[in-house]
Coordinates of N, CA and C in Angstrom, one line a residue:
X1319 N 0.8 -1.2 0.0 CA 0.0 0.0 0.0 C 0.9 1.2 0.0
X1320 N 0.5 2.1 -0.6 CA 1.3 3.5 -0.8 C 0.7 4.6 0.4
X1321 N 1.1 5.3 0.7 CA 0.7 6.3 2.0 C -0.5 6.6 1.8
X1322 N -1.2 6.9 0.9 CA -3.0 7.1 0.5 C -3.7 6.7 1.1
X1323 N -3.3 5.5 0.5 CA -4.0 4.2 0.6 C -4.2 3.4 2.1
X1324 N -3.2 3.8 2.7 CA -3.3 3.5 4.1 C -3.6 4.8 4.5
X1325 N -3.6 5.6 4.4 CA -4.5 6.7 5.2 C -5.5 6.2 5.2
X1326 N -6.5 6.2 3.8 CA -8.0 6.0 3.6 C -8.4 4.7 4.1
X1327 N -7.3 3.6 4.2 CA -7.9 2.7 4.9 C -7.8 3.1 6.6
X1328 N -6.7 3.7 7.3 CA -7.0 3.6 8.5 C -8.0 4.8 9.0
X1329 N -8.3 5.8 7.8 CA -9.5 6.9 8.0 C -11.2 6.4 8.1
X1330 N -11.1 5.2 7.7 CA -12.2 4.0 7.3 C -12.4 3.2 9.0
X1331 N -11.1 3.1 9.7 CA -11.4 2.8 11.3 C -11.9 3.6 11.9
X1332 N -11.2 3.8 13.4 CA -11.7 4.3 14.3 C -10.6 5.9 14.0
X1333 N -11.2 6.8 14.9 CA -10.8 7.9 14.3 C -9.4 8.5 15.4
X1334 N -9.6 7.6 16.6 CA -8.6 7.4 17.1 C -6.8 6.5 16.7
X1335 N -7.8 5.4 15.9 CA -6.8 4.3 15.1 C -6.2 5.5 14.3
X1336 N -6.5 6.4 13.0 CA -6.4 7.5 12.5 C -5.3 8.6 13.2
X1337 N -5.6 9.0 13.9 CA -4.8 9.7 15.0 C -3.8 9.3 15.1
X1338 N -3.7 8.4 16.0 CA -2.5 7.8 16.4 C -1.3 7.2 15.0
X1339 N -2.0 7.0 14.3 CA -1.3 6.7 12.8 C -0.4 7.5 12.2
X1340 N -1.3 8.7 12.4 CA -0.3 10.4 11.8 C 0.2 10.5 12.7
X1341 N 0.1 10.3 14.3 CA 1.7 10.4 15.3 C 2.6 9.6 14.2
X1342 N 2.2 8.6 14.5 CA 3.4 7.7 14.0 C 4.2 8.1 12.4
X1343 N 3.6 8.4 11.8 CA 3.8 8.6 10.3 C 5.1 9.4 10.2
X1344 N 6.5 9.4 9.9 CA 7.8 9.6 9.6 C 8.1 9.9 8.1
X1345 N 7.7 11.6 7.9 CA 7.8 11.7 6.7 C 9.4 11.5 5.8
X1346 N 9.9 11.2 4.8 CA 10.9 10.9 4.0 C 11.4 12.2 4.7
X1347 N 13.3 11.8 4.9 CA 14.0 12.7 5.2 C 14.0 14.0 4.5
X1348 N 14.5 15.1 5.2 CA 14.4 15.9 3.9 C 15.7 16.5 4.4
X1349 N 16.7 17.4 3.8 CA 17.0 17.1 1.9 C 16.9 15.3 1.7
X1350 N 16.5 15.3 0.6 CA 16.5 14.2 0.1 C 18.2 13.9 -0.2
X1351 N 19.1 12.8 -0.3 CA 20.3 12.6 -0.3 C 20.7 12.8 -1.8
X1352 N 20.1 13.4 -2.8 CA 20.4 13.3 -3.9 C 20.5 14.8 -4.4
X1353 N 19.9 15.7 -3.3 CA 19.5 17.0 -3.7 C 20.4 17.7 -2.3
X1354 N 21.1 18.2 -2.7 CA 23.0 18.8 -1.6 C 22.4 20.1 -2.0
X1355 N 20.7 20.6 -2.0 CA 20.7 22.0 -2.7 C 21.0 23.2 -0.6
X1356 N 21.5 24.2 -0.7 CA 21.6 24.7 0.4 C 21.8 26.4 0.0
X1357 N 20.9 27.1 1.0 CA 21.1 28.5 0.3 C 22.6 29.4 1.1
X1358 N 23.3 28.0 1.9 CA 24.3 28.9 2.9 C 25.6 29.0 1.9
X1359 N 25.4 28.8 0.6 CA 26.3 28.6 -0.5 C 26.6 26.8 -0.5
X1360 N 27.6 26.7 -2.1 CA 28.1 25.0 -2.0 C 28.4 24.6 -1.5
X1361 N 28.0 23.8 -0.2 CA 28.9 23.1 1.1 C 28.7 21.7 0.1
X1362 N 30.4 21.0 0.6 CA 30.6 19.9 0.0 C 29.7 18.9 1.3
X1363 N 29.3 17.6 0.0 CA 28.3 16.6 0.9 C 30.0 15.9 2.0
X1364 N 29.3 15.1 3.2 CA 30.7 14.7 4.0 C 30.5 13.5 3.2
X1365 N 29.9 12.8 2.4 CA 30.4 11.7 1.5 C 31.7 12.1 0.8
X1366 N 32.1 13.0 0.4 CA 32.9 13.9 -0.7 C 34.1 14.2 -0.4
X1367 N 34.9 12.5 -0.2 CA 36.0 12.9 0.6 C 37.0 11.5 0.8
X1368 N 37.9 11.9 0.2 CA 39.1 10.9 0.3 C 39.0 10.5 -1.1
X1369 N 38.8 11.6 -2.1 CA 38.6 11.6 -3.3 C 39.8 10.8 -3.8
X1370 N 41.1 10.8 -3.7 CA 42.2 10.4 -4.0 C 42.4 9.1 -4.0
X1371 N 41.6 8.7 -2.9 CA 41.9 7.2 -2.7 C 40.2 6.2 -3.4
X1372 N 39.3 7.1 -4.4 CA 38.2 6.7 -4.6 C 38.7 5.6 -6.0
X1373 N 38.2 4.6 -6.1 CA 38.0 3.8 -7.1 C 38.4 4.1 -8.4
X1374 N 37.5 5.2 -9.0 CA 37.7 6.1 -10.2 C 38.4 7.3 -9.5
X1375 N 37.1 8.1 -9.3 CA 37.4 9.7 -9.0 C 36.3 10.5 -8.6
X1376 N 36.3 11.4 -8.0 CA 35.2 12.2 -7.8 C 35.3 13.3 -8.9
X1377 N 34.0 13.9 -9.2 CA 33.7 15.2 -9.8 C 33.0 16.3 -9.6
X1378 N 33.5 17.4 -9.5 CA 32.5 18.4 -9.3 C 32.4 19.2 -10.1
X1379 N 31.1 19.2 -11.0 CA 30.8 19.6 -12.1 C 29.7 20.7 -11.7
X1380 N 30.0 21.6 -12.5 CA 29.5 23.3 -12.3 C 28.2 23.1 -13.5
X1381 N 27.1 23.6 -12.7 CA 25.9 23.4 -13.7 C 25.0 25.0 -14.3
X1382 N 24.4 24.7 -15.4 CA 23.6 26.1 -15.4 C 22.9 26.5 -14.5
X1383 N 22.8 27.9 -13.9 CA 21.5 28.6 -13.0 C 20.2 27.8 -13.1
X1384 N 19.8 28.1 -11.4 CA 18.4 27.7 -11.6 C 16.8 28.5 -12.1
X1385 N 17.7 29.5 -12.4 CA 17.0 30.8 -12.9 C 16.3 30.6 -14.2
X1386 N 17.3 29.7 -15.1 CA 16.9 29.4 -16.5 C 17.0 28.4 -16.6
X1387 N 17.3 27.1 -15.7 CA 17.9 26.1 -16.2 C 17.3 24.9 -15.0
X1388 N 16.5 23.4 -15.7 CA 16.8 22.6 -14.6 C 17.6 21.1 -14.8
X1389 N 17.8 21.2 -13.5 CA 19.3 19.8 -14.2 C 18.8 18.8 -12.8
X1390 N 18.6 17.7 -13.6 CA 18.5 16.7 -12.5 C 18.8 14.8 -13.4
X1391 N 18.6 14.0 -12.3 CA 19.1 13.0 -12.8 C 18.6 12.2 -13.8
X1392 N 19.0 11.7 -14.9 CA 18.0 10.9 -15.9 C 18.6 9.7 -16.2
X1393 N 17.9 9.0 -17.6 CA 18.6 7.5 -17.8 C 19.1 7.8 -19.4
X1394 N 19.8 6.4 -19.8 CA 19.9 6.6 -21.7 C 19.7 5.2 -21.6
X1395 N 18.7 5.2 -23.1 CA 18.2 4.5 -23.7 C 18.9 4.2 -24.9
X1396 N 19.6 3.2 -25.2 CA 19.4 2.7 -26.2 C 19.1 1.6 -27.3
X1397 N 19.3 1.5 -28.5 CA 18.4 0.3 -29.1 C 18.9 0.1 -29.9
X1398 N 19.2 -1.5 -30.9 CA 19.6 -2.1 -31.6 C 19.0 -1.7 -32.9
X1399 N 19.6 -2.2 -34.1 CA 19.1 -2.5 -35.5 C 16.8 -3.1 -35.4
X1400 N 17.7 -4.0 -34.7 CA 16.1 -4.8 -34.4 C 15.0 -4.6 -33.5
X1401 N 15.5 -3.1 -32.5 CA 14.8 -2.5 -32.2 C 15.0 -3.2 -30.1
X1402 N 15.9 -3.6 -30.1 CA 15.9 -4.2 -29.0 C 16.2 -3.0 -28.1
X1403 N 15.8 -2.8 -26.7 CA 16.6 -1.4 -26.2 C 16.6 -1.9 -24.8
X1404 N 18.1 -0.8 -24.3 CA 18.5 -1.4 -23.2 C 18.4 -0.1 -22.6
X1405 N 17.7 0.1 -21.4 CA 18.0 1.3 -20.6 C 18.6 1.7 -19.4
X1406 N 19.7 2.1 -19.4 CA 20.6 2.5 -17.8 C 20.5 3.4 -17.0
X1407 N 20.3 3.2 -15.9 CA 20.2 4.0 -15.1 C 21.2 5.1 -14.5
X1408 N 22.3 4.7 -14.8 CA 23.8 5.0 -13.9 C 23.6 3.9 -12.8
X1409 N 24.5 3.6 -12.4 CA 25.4 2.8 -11.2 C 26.8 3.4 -10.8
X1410 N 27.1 2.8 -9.4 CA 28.1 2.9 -9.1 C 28.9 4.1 -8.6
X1411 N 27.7 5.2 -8.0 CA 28.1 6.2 -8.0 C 27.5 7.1 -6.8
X1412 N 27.7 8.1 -5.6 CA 27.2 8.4 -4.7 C 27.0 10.0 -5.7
X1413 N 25.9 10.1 -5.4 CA 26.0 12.0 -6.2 C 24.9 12.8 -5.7
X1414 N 25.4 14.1 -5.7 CA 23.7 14.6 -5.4 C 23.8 16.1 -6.5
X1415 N 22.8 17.0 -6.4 CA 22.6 18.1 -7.0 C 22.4 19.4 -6.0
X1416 N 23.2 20.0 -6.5 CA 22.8 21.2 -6.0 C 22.4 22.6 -6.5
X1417 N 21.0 22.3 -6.6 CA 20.2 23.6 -8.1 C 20.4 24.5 -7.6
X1418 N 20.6 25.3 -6.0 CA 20.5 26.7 -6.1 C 22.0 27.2 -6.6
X1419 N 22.9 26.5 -6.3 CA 24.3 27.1 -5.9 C 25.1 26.6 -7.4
X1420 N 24.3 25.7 -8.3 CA 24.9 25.2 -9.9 C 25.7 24.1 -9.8
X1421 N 25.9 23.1 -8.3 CA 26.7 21.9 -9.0 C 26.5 20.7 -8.7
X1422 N 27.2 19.8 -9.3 CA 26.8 18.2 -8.6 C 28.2 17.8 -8.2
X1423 N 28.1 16.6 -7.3 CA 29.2 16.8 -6.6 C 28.4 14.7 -7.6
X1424 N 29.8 14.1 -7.6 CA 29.9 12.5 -7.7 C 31.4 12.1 -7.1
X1425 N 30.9 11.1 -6.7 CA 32.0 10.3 -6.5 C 32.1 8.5 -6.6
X1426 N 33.1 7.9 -6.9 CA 32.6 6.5 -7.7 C 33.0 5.3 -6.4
X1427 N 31.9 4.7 -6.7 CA 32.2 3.2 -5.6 C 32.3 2.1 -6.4
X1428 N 32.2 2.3 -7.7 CA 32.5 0.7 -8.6 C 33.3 1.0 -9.6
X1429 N 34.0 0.5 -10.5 CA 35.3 0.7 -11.4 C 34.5 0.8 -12.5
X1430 N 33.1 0.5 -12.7 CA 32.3 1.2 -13.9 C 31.1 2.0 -13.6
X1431 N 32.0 3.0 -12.9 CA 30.7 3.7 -12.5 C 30.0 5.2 -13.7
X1432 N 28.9 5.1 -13.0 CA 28.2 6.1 -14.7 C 27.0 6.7 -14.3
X1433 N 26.9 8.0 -13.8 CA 25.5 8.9 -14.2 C 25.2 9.5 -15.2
X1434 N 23.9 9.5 -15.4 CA 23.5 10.7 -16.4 C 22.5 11.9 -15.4
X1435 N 22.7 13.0 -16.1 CA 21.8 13.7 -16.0 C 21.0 14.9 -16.9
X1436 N 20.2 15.7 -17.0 CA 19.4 16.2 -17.7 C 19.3 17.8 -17.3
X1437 N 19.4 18.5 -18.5 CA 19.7 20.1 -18.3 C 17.7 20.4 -19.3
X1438 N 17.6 21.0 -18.2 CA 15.6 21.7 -19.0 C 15.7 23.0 -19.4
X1439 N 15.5 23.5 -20.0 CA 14.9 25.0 -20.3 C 13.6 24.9 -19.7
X1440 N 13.5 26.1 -18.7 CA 12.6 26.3 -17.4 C 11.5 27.4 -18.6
X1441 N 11.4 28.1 -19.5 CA 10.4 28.6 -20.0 C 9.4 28.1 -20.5
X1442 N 8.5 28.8 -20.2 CA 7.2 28.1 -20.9 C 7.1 27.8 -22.2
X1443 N 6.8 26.4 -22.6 CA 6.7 25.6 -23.4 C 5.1 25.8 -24.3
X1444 N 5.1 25.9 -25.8 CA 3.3 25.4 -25.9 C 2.8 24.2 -25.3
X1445 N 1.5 23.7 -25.0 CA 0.7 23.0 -24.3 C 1.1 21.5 -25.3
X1446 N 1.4 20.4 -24.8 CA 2.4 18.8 -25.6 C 3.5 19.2 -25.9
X1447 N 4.4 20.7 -26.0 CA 5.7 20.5 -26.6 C 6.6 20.2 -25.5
X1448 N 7.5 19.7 -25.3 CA 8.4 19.2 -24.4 C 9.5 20.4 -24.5
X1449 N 9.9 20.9 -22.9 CA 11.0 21.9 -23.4 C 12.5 21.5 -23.8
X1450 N 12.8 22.4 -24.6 CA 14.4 21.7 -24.8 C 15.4 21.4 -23.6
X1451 N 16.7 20.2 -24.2 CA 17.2 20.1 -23.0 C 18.1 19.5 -23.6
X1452 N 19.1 19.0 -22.8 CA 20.4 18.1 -23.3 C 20.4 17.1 -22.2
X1453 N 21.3 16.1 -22.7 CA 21.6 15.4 -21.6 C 23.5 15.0 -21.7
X1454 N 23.8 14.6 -20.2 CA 24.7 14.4 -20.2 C 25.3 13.3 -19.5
X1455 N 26.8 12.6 -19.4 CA 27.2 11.7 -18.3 C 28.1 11.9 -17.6
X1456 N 28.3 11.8 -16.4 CA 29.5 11.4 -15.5 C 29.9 10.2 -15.2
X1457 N 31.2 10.4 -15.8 CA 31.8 8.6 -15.4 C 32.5 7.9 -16.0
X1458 N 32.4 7.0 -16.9 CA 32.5 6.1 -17.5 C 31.8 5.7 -18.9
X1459 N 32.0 6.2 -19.6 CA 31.8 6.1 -21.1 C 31.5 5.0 -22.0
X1460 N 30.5 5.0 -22.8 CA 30.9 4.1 -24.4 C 32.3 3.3 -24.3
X1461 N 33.2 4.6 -24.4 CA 34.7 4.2 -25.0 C 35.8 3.9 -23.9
X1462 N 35.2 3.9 -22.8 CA 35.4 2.7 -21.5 C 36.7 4.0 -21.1
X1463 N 35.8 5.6 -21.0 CA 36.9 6.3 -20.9 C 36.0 7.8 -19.6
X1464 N 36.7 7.6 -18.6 CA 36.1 8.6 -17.4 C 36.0 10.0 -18.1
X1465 N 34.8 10.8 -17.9 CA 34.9 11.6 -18.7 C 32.9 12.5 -18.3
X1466 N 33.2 13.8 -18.5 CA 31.8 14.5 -18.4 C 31.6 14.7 -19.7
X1467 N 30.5 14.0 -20.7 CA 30.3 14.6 -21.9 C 28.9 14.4 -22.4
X1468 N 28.5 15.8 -23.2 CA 27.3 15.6 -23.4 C 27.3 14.7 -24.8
X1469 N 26.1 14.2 -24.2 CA 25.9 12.8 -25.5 C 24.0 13.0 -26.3
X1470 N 23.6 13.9 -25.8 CA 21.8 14.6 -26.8 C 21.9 15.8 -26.4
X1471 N 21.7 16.2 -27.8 CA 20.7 17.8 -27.0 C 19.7 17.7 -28.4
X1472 N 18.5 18.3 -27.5 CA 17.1 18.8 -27.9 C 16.4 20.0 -28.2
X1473 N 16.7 21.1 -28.9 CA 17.0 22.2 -29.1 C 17.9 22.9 -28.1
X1474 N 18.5 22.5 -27.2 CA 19.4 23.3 -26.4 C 20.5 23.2 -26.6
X1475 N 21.6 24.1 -26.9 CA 23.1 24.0 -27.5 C 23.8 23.8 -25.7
X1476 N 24.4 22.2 -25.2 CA 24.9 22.0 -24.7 C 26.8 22.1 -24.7
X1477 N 27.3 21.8 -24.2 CA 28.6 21.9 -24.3 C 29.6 21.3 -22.3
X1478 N 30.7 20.4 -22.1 CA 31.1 20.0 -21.4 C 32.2 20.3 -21.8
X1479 N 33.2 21.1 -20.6 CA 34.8 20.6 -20.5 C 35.1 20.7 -19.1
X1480 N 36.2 20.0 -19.1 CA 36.7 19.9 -17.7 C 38.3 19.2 -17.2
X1481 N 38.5 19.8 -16.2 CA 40.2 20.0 -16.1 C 40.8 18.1 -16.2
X1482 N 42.0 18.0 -15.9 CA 42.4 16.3 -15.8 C 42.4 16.5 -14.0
X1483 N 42.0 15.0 -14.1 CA 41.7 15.1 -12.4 C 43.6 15.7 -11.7
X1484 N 43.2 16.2 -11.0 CA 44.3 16.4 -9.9 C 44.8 15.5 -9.2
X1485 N 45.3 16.1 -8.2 CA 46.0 15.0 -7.1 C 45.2 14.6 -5.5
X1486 N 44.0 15.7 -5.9 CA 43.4 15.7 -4.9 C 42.0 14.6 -5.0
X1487 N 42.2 14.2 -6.5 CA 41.5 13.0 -7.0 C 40.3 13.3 -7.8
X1488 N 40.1 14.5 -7.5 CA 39.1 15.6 -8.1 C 38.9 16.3 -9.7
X1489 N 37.9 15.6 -10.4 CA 38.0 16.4 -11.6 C 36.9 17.4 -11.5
X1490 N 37.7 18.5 -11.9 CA 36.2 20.2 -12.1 C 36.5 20.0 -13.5
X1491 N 35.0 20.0 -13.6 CA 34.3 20.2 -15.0 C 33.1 20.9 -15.1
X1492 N 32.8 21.7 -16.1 CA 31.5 22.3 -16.7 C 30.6 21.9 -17.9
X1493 N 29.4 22.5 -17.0 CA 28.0 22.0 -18.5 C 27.6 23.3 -18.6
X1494 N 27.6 23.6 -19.7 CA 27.1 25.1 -20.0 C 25.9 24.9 -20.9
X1495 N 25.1 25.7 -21.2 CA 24.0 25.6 -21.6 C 23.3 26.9 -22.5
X1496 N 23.1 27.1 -23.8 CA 22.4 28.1 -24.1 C 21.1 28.1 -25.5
X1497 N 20.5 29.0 -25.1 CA 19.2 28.4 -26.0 C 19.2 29.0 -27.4

């Protein structure tokens, strides 16, 4: 049963049963672990650390404003000749976003680790048109090569570069975005 659904069923008891149910009820933490958004500026997540000694590497990639821009996590799909399609999620990877302040912070816990994520144009769209957007990945590549690069865009002229990781195990890299 999903939270509704057990409300309406224990709203259907006694009205004390009800009561005592919303004591109990433990809403989902919040920030959610995937969203590092904070208005006291970029504080690094305390996962985000001992970057040097991480698997792959950690990344902290600088994102468009939230003013014009939303970026959150997505999947890639793709499909054979015969129409066969495989879709991935990313793995392998601890990360979160942070929309007010423009970055994502990743760091890798598997030797093939791989996110994607998704840059939106925040303006109003006509009513079925989907707004433009790009997408992009952290990690681990096609060409079995660590790397931030955008791989679709959808009317939005995306673009990725970013320094060689350091010694501190850290690669800074940027997604820039224009319409």
């Amino acid at each position: 049963r999903n939270f509704t659904q057990t409300i309406l069923h224990l709203n259907s008891a006694s009205p004390m049963v009800f009561f005592f149910a919303l004591l109990a009820f433990t809403p989902p933490k919040y920030p959610f672990p995937q969203d590092c958004s904070t208005v006291h500026g970029a504080l690094t997540p305390k996962w985000f650390t001992g970057c040097d000694k991480a698997i792959d590497s950690c990344y902290k990639v600088t994102i468009p404003p939230e003013t014009s821009f939303n970026v959150g996590n997505t999947s890639r799909t793709s499909c054979d000749a015969l129409g066969h399609c495989n879709t991935n999620y990313g793995s392998g990877m601890n990360w979160c976003v942070d929309h007010i302040n423009g970055v994502i912070f990743t760091k890798s816990t598997a030797i093939d680790s791989v996110m994607f994520f998704e840059v939106d144009d925040t303006s109003p769209q006509p009513p079925g048109v989907n707004a433009p957007s790009c997408r992009f990945s952290i990690g681990l590549d096609d060409a079995k090569k660590n790397e931030t690069k955008v791989y679709k865009s959808d009317r939005l002229t995306c673009a990725a570069a970013s320094k060689p990781v350091g010694a501190d195990g850290i690669t800074y890299a940027n997604i820039s975005a224009s319409k």
